[in-house]
CSV table of C-alpha atoms in Angstrom, one decimal:
chain,number,residue,atom,x,y,z
A,1,UNK,CA,-1.8,-10.5,4.9
A,2,UNK,CA,-4.5,-8.1,3.7
A,3,UNK,CA,-4.5,-6.1,0.5
A,4,UNK,CA,-5.2,-2.3,0.6
A,5,UNK,CA,-6.8,-0.2,-1.7
A,6,UNK,CA,-6.2,3.7,-2.3
A,7,UNK,CA,-9.5,5.5,-2.2
A,8,UNK,CA,-8.2,8.2,-4.5
A,9,UNK,CA,-6.8,6.3,-7.6
A,10,UNK,CA,-7.6,2.5,-6.9
A,11,UNK,CA,-4.1,1.4,-6.6
A,12,UNK,CA,-4.0,-2.0,-4.7
A,13,UNK,CA,-1.0,-2.5,-2.2
A,14,UNK,CA,-0.3,-6.2,-2.3
A,15,UNK,CA,2.0,-7.4,0.4
A,16,UNK,CA,3.1,-10.3,-1.4
A,17,UNK,CA,4.5,-8.2,-4.1
A,18,UNK,CA,5.4,-5.2,-1.9
A,19,UNK,CA,6.5,-1.8,-3.8
A,20,UNK,CA,10.2,-2.7,-4.8
A,21,UNK,CA,10.5,0.4,-6.9
A,22,UNK,CA,10.1,2.5,-3.8
A,23,UNK,CA,12.1,0.3,-1.5
A,24,UNK,CA,9.5,-2.0,-0.1
A,25,UNK,CA,10.4,-5.7,-0.4
A,26,UNK,CA,7.8,-8.3,-1.0
A,27,UNK,CA,6.3,-9.8,2.2
A,28,UNK,CA,5.9,-6.3,3.8
A,29,UNK,CA,2.6,-6.1,5.5
A,30,UNK,CA,0.6,-2.9,5.1
A,31,UNK,CA,1.1,-2.1,8.8
A,32,UNK,CA,5.0,-2.4,8.5
A,33,UNK,CA,5.2,0.1,5.6
A,34,UNK,CA,7.8,3.0,6.4
A,35,UNK,CA,6.0,6.1,7.6
A,36,UNK,CA,6.9,8.0,4.4
A,37,UNK,CA,5.5,5.6,2.1
A,38,UNK,CA,2.8,6.9,-0.1
A,39,UNK,CA,0.7,5.6,-3.2
A,40,UNK,CA,3.1,5.1,-6.0
A,41,UNK,CA,0.5,6.3,-8.6
A,42,UNK,CA,-1.3,9.3,-6.9
A,43,UNK,CA,1.1,10.2,-3.9
A,44,UNK,CA,-1.9,9.6,-1.4
A,45,UNK,CA,-1.0,8.9,2.1
A,46,UNK,CA,-1.5,5.7,3.9
A,47,UNK,CA,-4.6,6.9,5.7
A,48,UNK,CA,-6.2,7.0,2.2
A,49,UNK,CA,-6.0,3.4,2.1
A,50,UNK,CA,-8.7,0.9,3.2
A,51,UNK,CA,-8.3,-2.8,3.7
A,52,UNK,CA,-9.9,-5.1,0.9
A,53,UNK,CA,-12.1,-8.1,1.7
């Protein structure tokens, strides 16, 4: 599963870790995030994230 980076603040979403503080369990692919999930640092929407190589 790919990591995705927020283009606003640089936060990296790592699917292996998820975002447990915001209800996203480890192992959740970026594509499977709930529609309402936003960057936990700056609040950017998912369309502001790009996949990392």
